[in-house]
Every structure is written in C-alpha cells, then in structure tokens.
CSV table of C-alpha atoms in Angstrom, one decimal:
chain,number,residue,atom,x,y,z
A,1,MET,CA,27.4,40.4,-81.2
A,2,LEU,CA,27.1,41.3,-77.5
A,3,GLU,CA,23.3,40.8,-77.7
A,4,VAL,CA,23.9,37.3,-79.1
A,5,LEU,CA,26.5,36.5,-76.4
A,6,SER,CA,24.1,37.8,-73.7
A,7,LYS,CA,21.9,34.8,-74.5
A,8,THR,CA,24.7,32.4,-73.6
A,9,LYS,CA,27.1,31.7,-70.7
A,10,LEU,CA,30.1,32.9,-72.8
A,11,CYS,CA,30.8,35.8,-70.4
A,12,GLN,CA,34.5,35.9,-71.0
A,13,GLY,CA,34.0,36.3,-74.7
A,14,ALA,CA,31.4,39.0,-74.2
A,15,ARG,CA,33.8,40.9,-71.9
A,16,ARG,CA,36.6,40.7,-74.5
A,17,VAL,CA,34.3,42.0,-77.2
A,18,LEU,CA,33.4,45.0,-74.9
A,19,HIS,CA,37.0,45.7,-74.1
A,20,LEU,CA,37.8,45.6,-77.9
A,21,MET,CA,35.0,48.1,-78.5
A,22,MET,CA,36.4,50.4,-75.8
A,23,ARG,CA,40.0,50.2,-77.1
A,24,ARG,CA,39.0,51.0,-80.7
A,25,GLY,CA,36.7,53.9,-79.7
A,26,ILE,CA,33.6,52.2,-81.0
A,27,GLU,CA,30.5,53.9,-79.5
A,28,HIS,CA,29.1,51.8,-76.6
A,29,ARG,CA,25.9,52.6,-74.8
A,30,PRO,CA,25.0,51.4,-71.3
A,31,GLU,CA,23.1,48.5,-73.0
A,32,ALA,CA,26.4,47.0,-74.2
A,33,PHE,CA,27.5,46.7,-70.6
A,34,GLY,CA,24.1,45.3,-69.7
A,35,PHE,CA,24.6,42.5,-72.3
A,36,VAL,CA,27.9,41.5,-70.6
A,37,MET,CA,26.2,41.5,-67.2
A,38,ILE,CA,23.4,39.2,-68.3
A,39,SER,CA,26.0,36.8,-69.8
A,40,TYR,CA,27.8,36.7,-66.4
A,41,SER,CA,24.4,36.2,-64.7
A,42,ARG,CA,23.6,33.2,-67.0
A,43,ALA,CA,26.9,31.7,-65.9
A,44,SER,CA,25.8,32.2,-62.2
A,45,ASN,CA,28.5,34.8,-61.5
A,46,SER,CA,26.7,37.8,-60.1
A,47,ILE,CA,29.9,39.2,-58.5
A,48,LYS,CA,31.7,39.6,-61.8
A,49,ALA,CA,28.4,40.9,-63.4
A,50,MET,CA,28.4,43.7,-60.9
A,51,ARG,CA,32.0,44.5,-61.7
A,52,VAL,CA,30.9,45.3,-65.2
A,53,LEU,CA,28.9,48.2,-63.7
A,54,SER,CA,32.0,49.6,-62.1
A,55,MET,CA,33.8,49.3,-65.5
A,56,MET,CA,31.0,51.3,-67.1
A,57,GLN,CA,31.3,54.0,-64.4
A,58,LYS,CA,35.1,54.2,-64.9
A,59,ALA,CA,34.5,54.6,-68.7
A,60,GLY,CA,32.5,57.7,-67.8
A,61,ILE,CA,29.2,56.4,-69.1
A,62,LYS,CA,26.1,57.5,-67.2
A,63,PRO,CA,23.6,54.8,-66.2
A,64,ASN,CA,20.1,54.8,-67.7
A,65,LEU,CA,16.9,53.0,-66.8
A,66,SER,CA,17.8,50.0,-69.0
A,67,ILE,CA,21.1,49.3,-67.3
A,68,CYS,CA,19.5,49.8,-63.9
A,69,ASN,CA,16.9,47.2,-64.7
A,70,THR,CA,19.6,44.9,-65.8
A,71,VAL,CA,21.4,45.3,-62.4
A,72,ILE,CA,18.2,44.6,-60.5
A,73,TYR,CA,17.6,41.5,-62.7
A,74,VAL,CA,21.1,40.2,-62.1
A,75,LEU,CA,20.8,40.8,-58.3
A,76,VAL,CA,17.4,39.1,-58.1
A,77,LYS,CA,18.6,36.2,-60.2
A,78,GLY,CA,21.5,35.8,-57.8
A,79,ASN,CA,19.2,35.7,-54.8
A,80,LYS,CA,20.3,39.1,-53.6
A,81,LEU,CA,17.0,40.8,-53.1
A,82,GLU,CA,18.1,43.1,-50.3
A,83,LYS,CA,20.9,44.5,-52.5
A,84,ALA,CA,18.3,44.9,-55.4
A,85,LEU,CA,16.1,47.0,-53.1
A,86,ARG,CA,19.1,49.1,-52.0
A,87,PHE,CA,20.0,49.6,-55.6
A,88,LEU,CA,16.4,50.7,-56.3
A,89,ASN,CA,16.8,53.5,-53.7
A,90,ARG,CA,20.1,54.6,-55.3
A,91,MET,CA,18.3,54.8,-58.7
A,92,ARG,CA,15.8,57.2,-57.3
A,93,ILE,CA,18.6,59.3,-55.6
A,94,ILE,CA,20.2,59.9,-59.0
A,95,GLY,CA,16.9,60.7,-60.6
A,96,ILE,CA,16.1,57.4,-62.4
A,97,GLU,CA,12.5,56.4,-61.7
A,98,PRO,CA,11.7,52.6,-61.9
A,99,ASN,CA,9.2,51.4,-64.5
A,100,VAL,CA,7.0,48.2,-64.7
A,101,VAL,CA,10.0,46.1,-65.7
A,102,THR,CA,11.9,47.2,-62.6
A,103,TYR,CA,9.0,46.3,-60.3
A,104,ASN,CA,8.4,42.9,-62.1
A,105,CYS,CA,12.0,41.9,-61.4
A,106,LEU,CA,11.4,42.7,-57.7
A,107,ILE,CA,8.1,40.8,-57.7
A,108,LYS,CA,10.0,37.8,-59.1
A,109,GLY,CA,12.6,38.2,-56.3
A,110,TYR,CA,9.9,38.4,-53.6
A,111,CYS,CA,8.2,35.3,-55.0
A,112,ASP,CA,11.5,33.4,-55.0
A,113,MET,CA,12.0,34.3,-51.3
A,114,HIS,CA,8.3,33.3,-50.6
A,115,GLN,CA,7.6,36.9,-49.4
A,116,ILE,CA,4.1,37.0,-50.8
A,117,ASP,CA,2.8,39.8,-48.5
A,118,ASP,CA,5.6,42.0,-49.8
A,119,VAL,CA,4.6,41.2,-53.4
A,120,ILE,CA,0.9,42.1,-52.8
A,121,HIS,CA,2.0,45.3,-51.0
A,122,LEU,CA,4.3,46.2,-53.9
A,123,ILE,CA,1.6,45.7,-56.5
A,124,ASP,CA,-0.8,47.9,-54.3
A,125,GLN,CA,1.9,50.6,-54.1
A,126,MET,CA,2.8,50.7,-57.8
A,127,PRO,CA,-0.2,52.8,-58.9
A,128,LEU,CA,0.6,55.3,-56.2
A,129,LYS,CA,4.1,55.6,-57.6
A,130,GLY,CA,2.8,56.3,-61.0
A,131,CYS,CA,3.5,52.9,-62.5
A,132,LEU,CA,0.6,50.5,-63.1
A,133,PRO,CA,1.2,46.8,-62.8
A,134,ASP,CA,0.8,44.8,-66.0
A,135,LYS,CA,-0.2,41.2,-66.7
A,136,VAL,CA,3.4,40.0,-66.1
A,137,SER,CA,3.2,41.4,-62.6
A,138,TYR,CA,0.1,39.3,-61.8
A,139,TYR,CA,1.2,36.2,-63.8
A,140,THR,CA,4.4,36.0,-61.8
A,141,LEU,CA,2.5,36.0,-58.5
A,142,MET,CA,-0.2,33.6,-59.9
A,143,GLY,CA,2.6,31.2,-60.9
A,144,PHE,CA,3.9,31.1,-57.3
A,145,LEU,CA,0.4,30.6,-55.9
A,146,CYS,CA,-0.3,27.7,-58.4
A,147,ARG,CA,3.0,26.0,-57.4
A,148,HIS,CA,2.0,26.2,-53.7
A,149,LYS,CA,-1.6,25.0,-54.3
A,150,ARG,CA,-3.2,28.3,-53.2
A,151,ILE,CA,-5.8,28.2,-55.9
A,152,LYS,CA,-8.4,30.4,-54.1
A,153,GLU,CA,-5.9,33.2,-54.0
A,154,VAL,CA,-5.4,32.9,-57.8
A,155,ARG,CA,-9.1,33.5,-58.3
A,156,GLU,CA,-9.0,36.5,-55.9
A,157,LEU,CA,-6.0,37.9,-57.9
A,158,MET,CA,-7.9,37.7,-61.2
A,159,GLU,CA,-10.7,39.7,-59.6
A,160,LYS,CA,-8.2,42.2,-58.2
A,161,MET,CA,-6.7,42.6,-61.7
A,162,LEU,CA,-10.1,43.7,-63.0
A,163,LYS,CA,-11.2,45.8,-60.0
A,164,ASP,CA,-8.0,47.7,-59.3
A,165,ILE,CA,-6.5,48.4,-62.7
A,166,LYS,CA,-9.2,47.3,-65.1
A,167,LEU,CA,-7.1,44.5,-66.6
A,168,LEU,CA,-9.5,42.2,-68.2
A,169,PRO,CA,-8.6,38.5,-68.3
A,170,ASP,CA,-8.0,37.6,-71.9
A,171,GLN,CA,-7.1,34.6,-73.9
A,172,VAL,CA,-3.4,34.9,-72.8
A,173,THR,CA,-4.5,35.1,-69.2
A,174,TYR,CA,-6.6,31.9,-69.4
A,175,ASN,CA,-4.0,30.0,-71.4
A,176,THR,CA,-1.3,31.0,-68.9
A,177,LEU,CA,-3.3,30.0,-65.9
A,178,ILE,CA,-4.5,26.7,-67.5
A,179,HIS,CA,-0.8,25.8,-68.2
A,180,MET,CA,0.3,26.8,-64.7
A,181,LEU,CA,-2.5,25.0,-62.9
A,182,SER,CA,-2.0,21.8,-65.0
A,183,LYS,CA,1.7,21.8,-64.5
A,184,HIS,CA,1.3,21.8,-60.7
A,185,GLY,CA,-1.4,19.1,-60.6
A,186,HIS,CA,-4.6,21.1,-60.5
A,187,GLY,CA,-6.5,19.5,-63.4
A,188,ASP,CA,-10.0,20.2,-62.1
A,189,GLU,CA,-9.3,23.9,-61.6
A,190,ALA,CA,-7.7,24.1,-65.0
A,191,SER,CA,-10.7,22.4,-66.5
A,192,GLU,CA,-13.0,24.9,-64.8
A,193,LEU,CA,-11.0,27.8,-66.3
A,194,LEU,CA,-11.1,26.1,-69.7
A,195,GLU,CA,-14.9,26.1,-69.6
A,196,GLU,CA,-15.0,29.6,-68.3
A,197,ALA,CA,-12.7,30.8,-71.1
A,198,GLU,CA,-14.8,29.2,-73.8
A,199,GLU,CA,-18.1,30.6,-72.3
A,200,LYS,CA,-16.5,34.0,-72.7
A,201,GLY,CA,-15.6,33.3,-76.3
A,202,PHE,CA,-11.9,32.6,-75.9
A,203,LEU,CA,-10.4,29.8,-78.0
A,204,ILE,CA,-8.2,27.5,-75.9
A,205,ASP,CA,-5.9,25.7,-78.3
A,206,LYS,CA,-5.0,22.0,-78.3
A,207,VAL,CA,-1.8,22.8,-76.3
A,208,GLY,CA,-4.0,23.9,-73.4
A,209,TYR,CA,-6.1,20.8,-73.7
A,210,SER,CA,-3.0,18.6,-73.8
A,211,ALA,CA,-1.7,20.3,-70.6
A,212,ILE,CA,-4.9,19.4,-68.7
A,213,ILE,CA,-4.9,15.9,-70.1
A,214,HIS,CA,-1.3,15.4,-68.9
A,215,SER,CA,-2.4,16.7,-65.4
A,216,PHE,CA,-5.2,14.2,-65.2
A,217,CYS,CA,-2.9,11.4,-66.3
A,218,GLN,CA,-0.4,12.3,-63.6
A,219,GLU,CA,-3.2,12.1,-61.1
A,220,GLY,CA,-4.2,8.6,-62.3
A,221,ARG,CA,-7.6,9.9,-63.6
A,222,ILE,CA,-7.2,8.4,-67.1
A,223,ASP,CA,-10.9,8.2,-67.9
A,224,ARG,CA,-11.3,11.9,-67.4
A,225,ALA,CA,-8.3,12.5,-69.6
A,226,LYS,CA,-9.9,10.2,-72.3
A,227,GLU,CA,-13.1,12.3,-72.0
A,228,LEU,CA,-11.1,15.4,-72.8
A,229,VAL,CA,-9.5,13.8,-75.9
A,230,SER,CA,-13.0,13.1,-77.1
A,231,GLU,CA,-14.0,16.7,-76.3
A,232,MET,CA,-11.1,17.9,-78.4
A,233,PHE,CA,-12.5,16.1,-81.4
A,234,SER,CA,-15.9,17.5,-80.9
A,235,LYS,CA,-14.5,21.0,-80.9
A,236,GLY,CA,-12.5,20.5,-84.1
A,237,PHE,CA,-9.1,19.8,-82.5
A,238,SER,CA,-6.9,16.9,-83.5
A,239,PRO,CA,-4.9,15.6,-80.5
A,240,ASP,CA,-1.2,15.2,-81.4
A,241,VAL,CA,1.0,12.2,-80.8
A,242,VAL,CA,2.2,13.6,-77.4
A,243,THR,CA,-1.4,13.9,-76.1
A,244,TYR,CA,-2.3,10.4,-77.2
A,245,THR,CA,0.9,8.9,-75.8
A,246,THR,CA,0.3,10.6,-72.5
A,247,VAL,CA,-3.1,8.9,-72.2
A,248,ILE,CA,-1.7,5.6,-73.4
A,249,ASN,CA,1.0,5.7,-70.7
A,250,GLY,CA,-1.6,6.7,-68.2
A,251,PHE,CA,-3.8,3.7,-68.9
A,252,CYS,CA,-0.7,1.5,-68.7
A,253,VAL,CA,0.3,2.9,-65.3
A,254,VAL,CA,-3.1,2.1,-63.8
A,255,GLY,CA,-3.0,-1.4,-65.4
A,256,ASP,CA,-5.7,-0.9,-68.0
A,257,VAL,CA,-3.7,-2.2,-71.0
A,258,GLU,CA,-6.7,-3.0,-73.1
A,259,LYS,CA,-7.8,0.6,-73.2
A,260,ALA,CA,-4.3,1.6,-74.0
A,261,ARG,CA,-4.3,-0.8,-77.0
A,262,LYS,CA,-7.7,0.5,-78.2
A,263,LEU,CA,-6.4,4.1,-78.0
A,264,LEU,CA,-3.3,3.1,-80.0
A,265,ARG,CA,-5.6,1.7,-82.7
A,266,GLN,CA,-7.7,4.9,-82.5
A,267,MET,CA,-4.6,6.9,-83.2
A,268,TYR,CA,-4.2,5.2,-86.6
A,269,LYS,CA,-7.9,5.6,-87.5
A,270,ASN,CA,-7.6,9.4,-86.7
A,271,GLY,CA,-4.5,9.8,-88.9
A,272,CYS,CA,-2.1,10.2,-86.1
A,273,LYS,CA,0.9,7.9,-86.3
A,274,PRO,CA,2.2,6.6,-83.0
A,275,ASN,CA,5.9,7.3,-82.3
A,276,THR,CA,8.6,5.3,-80.5
A,277,VAL,CA,7.4,6.6,-77.1
A,278,SER,CA,3.9,5.4,-77.8
A,279,TYR,CA,5.0,1.9,-78.5
A,280,THR,CA,7.4,1.8,-75.6
A,281,ALA,CA,4.7,2.9,-73.2
A,282,LEU,CA,2.4,0.1,-74.4
A,283,LEU,CA,5.2,-2.5,-74.3
A,284,ASN,CA,6.0,-1.4,-70.7
A,285,GLY,CA,2.3,-1.6,-69.7
A,286,LEU,CA,2.0,-5.2,-71.1
A,287,CYS,CA,5.2,-6.3,-69.3
A,288,ARG,CA,4.0,-4.7,-66.0
A,289,SER,CA,0.7,-6.5,-66.3
A,290,GLY,CA,2.4,-9.9,-66.6
A,291,LYS,CA,1.9,-10.1,-70.4
A,292,SER,CA,5.5,-10.0,-71.5
A,293,SER,CA,4.9,-12.8,-74.1
A,294,GLU,CA,2.2,-10.5,-75.7
A,295,ALA,CA,4.7,-7.7,-75.7
A,296,ARG,CA,7.2,-10.0,-77.5
A,297,GLU,CA,4.6,-10.8,-80.1
A,298,MET,CA,3.9,-7.1,-80.6
A,299,MET,CA,7.6,-6.6,-81.2
A,300,ASP,CA,7.6,-9.3,-83.9
A,301,LEU,CA,4.9,-7.4,-85.8
A,302,SER,CA,7.0,-4.1,-85.8
A,303,ASP,CA,8.3,-4.6,-89.4
A,304,GLU,CA,4.8,-5.5,-90.6
A,305,GLU,CA,3.3,-2.4,-89.0
A,306,TRP,CA,6.1,0.0,-90.0
A,307,TRP,CA,7.5,1.0,-86.7
A,308,ALA,CA,11.1,0.6,-85.5
A,309,LEU,CA,12.4,-1.2,-82.5
A,310,ASN,CA,15.1,0.4,-80.3
A,311,ALA,CA,17.3,-0.6,-77.4
A,312,ILE,CA,14.9,0.7,-74.8
A,313,MET,CA,12.0,-1.5,-76.1
A,314,TYR,CA,14.3,-4.6,-76.0
A,315,SER,CA,15.3,-3.8,-72.5
A,316,VAL,CA,11.7,-3.2,-71.3
A,317,VAL,CA,10.5,-6.6,-72.7
A,318,MET,CA,13.7,-8.5,-71.6
A,319,HIS,CA,13.1,-7.3,-68.0
A,320,GLY,CA,9.4,-8.3,-68.3
A,321,LEU,CA,10.3,-11.8,-69.4
A,322,ARG,CA,12.9,-12.1,-66.7
A,323,ARG,CA,10.4,-11.0,-64.0
A,324,GLU,CA,8.0,-13.7,-65.2
A,325,GLY,CA,10.7,-16.4,-65.0
A,326,LYS,CA,10.9,-16.8,-68.8
A,327,LEU,CA,14.7,-16.8,-68.9
A,328,SER,CA,15.0,-18.8,-72.1
A,329,GLU,CA,12.9,-16.2,-74.0
A,330,ALA,CA,14.7,-13.4,-72.3
A,331,CYS,CA,18.1,-14.8,-73.5
A,332,ASP,CA,16.7,-15.3,-77.1
A,333,LEU,CA,15.6,-11.6,-77.0
A,334,VAL,CA,19.1,-10.5,-75.9
A,335,MET,CA,20.6,-12.5,-78.8
A,336,GLU,CA,18.2,-10.8,-81.3
A,337,MET,CA,19.0,-7.5,-79.7
A,338,VAL,CA,22.7,-8.0,-80.4
A,339,ARG,CA,22.1,-9.2,-84.0
A,340,LYS,CA,20.2,-6.0,-84.7
A,341,GLY,CA,23.0,-3.8,-83.4
A,342,PHE,CA,21.7,-3.0,-79.9
A,343,TYR,CA,23.7,-4.0,-76.9
A,344,PRO,CA,22.5,-4.8,-73.4
A,345,THR,CA,24.2,-3.2,-70.4
A,346,PRO,CA,26.4,-5.3,-68.1
A,347,VAL,CA,23.7,-5.0,-65.4
A,348,GLU,CA,21.0,-6.4,-67.8
A,349,ILE,CA,23.3,-9.3,-68.7
A,350,ASN,CA,24.0,-10.1,-65.1
A,351,LEU,CA,20.2,-10.1,-64.3
A,352,ILE,CA,19.5,-13.0,-66.8
A,353,LEU,CA,22.6,-15.1,-66.0
C-alpha cells in the first residue's frame, strides 16, 4: 500500500499507514519510510519528507543505500542541491557508498541548476570512484543540452559515451535523442539522427517520425513535414490520426488550406479516419483564410460524412463569419448551435450583437 501511495500526493495517508505499521509491530524496512518521503516530495513538501528520516532513526532502523538515494532524490527535487551534496558526504562517513542511481540524481540536480561543468566533472569522476555512468547519466545531460540548443555538444557527448566507457548508441539512444531534439525545435538535427540510425540498422518507429513531423510543423516547414509522411509510407509505417492532424493544422497555419483539404481526403484513402481535432483544424484554417462560408458548407456535410460537430467547431465558424461581416449567417449559426444543445459563451453573444 505504501508503494501505491508513494505514486500520489496522499502523503498524510502514507504517514498514517506507516504509523499503523509501527504501532502493530509489522516489520518495516527503510524502503517503507522512503515511500512516505517520496509521497511528501510529490506534494512539494521536502521539509516534512526529511522529518520522516528522523522518524526512521528514532525507530532504530539503520539507513541503507535505497533510503539514502531517496533522500538525495527528495533534496534534488526540492532544489536543495547543496544539502544533497552534504548528505552524500554523510553517506560515505557511515560506510554507504553511492551507486549510479545516486549520481544520476545529482546529475539531474546540477542540470536543474544549469551547472553543466559540474555535471561533466561528475561524469568524469564516476569511473575513478568505482561507478561507471550509464545511459541515464548521459541522457539527462543530453536533455539539458537539447533544451538550450547546444546541439554540437550533444554529438560530442555521444562520442564521449563510446570513447570513455564503451557505451554504444543503440535504438533507445537514437529514439531518445530524436524525441528530445524534436521537442525543442531541432527538426533538421533530429532528421539527421533518424537517417544515421537507419543506416546503422536501427528501426525508428512511427512515434519518432511523428515527433520530427510535429517539430517541422511548429517551425512552419509544412512541405518538409509532408515529405516525411510520404517517407513513412515508403518504409511501411502508417501515420496515425495525430500525425496527419499535425500536418493539416500546419498547412492551415501557413494559409495553405487546399493542401490541408487534400491531406484530409488522403487520410480517408489510407484508412485513417479524421477525428474532431482534424476537422476543427481545417474549419479554423478556412475561417482564417476568409473562407468562412466554405467552412459553414463543410459543417452542413458533417452528417453525410459521419463526423460529429461540437461547440468548439461552432464557435470557430461563428467567429469567422463575424470577422467577415456576415452577421446574419453568424446569428443563424448560433441559433442552430443552441438547437443542437451547444451554448455560446456570453462573450461570443456580445460579439455578434
């Protein structure tokens, strides 16, 4: 039960369960106290989390490596890196040597504080202390570098992984980096890694492709995103509705509504049914391109084409008609909206009065 509670913010409940175990003489290991600490940490209460450690000491239970790692995790999560480092020294004094989990927590703490030189120094020192860094150690640092657009250093770090500790980049490495680069707007670099991974025989799944496509759409490079969709088909992947919708929305954002329409039709041909978000994106694109009447006609075909209207769609088209000065049509749409059980907000009503 404590393990389940540690995955929630129900710290008071976790503490009561621990007290009950102690009163009834149920065997409780240091890990039980660690679960309560994590629950407090999730609730952003690192002070009370540390009091649980004092409770454990009063109960006469000796700390082990697991609880020590939990303490360092809690301190790092609470932005108390200096205290975490002091606790590391106390661990060593009582004969508990840190392991890779301990160091990975500290690496995360240094990254959160933007102390990258300290991270690199720590990774260099780990082998000398009898503890080799693992892929998590490197991925944590790579994530920071991606967020701060330091792509050259990511490449250098991949080489360092191989040179220093013979950690070969594998499919997980490439997938992780592709996702991190795409998330932070580095579509070209992610695309290069995709090609490199496939040249080395690694299979990048459609989730990886979708991440790069989303990145290109965010940058407004919709044609490049469309090329990747075609590439997915050539390699036996079927883009899902999220991938298609991302590109449709991208075309609409840059004002190329005709390409968005074509892609919506292509979805049907390829056996992928558009969802509510797909249709909303296209309706919004039409309205922003001054084609609100076409958006209205598209809504009229919804029953015929087996897709359902919702309040957001009505709102999008109503605003489009209003912007184009078609107030009579906008009012008719609001009346239809109400008849179908959707209600405009007071702000929307005021805009068309």
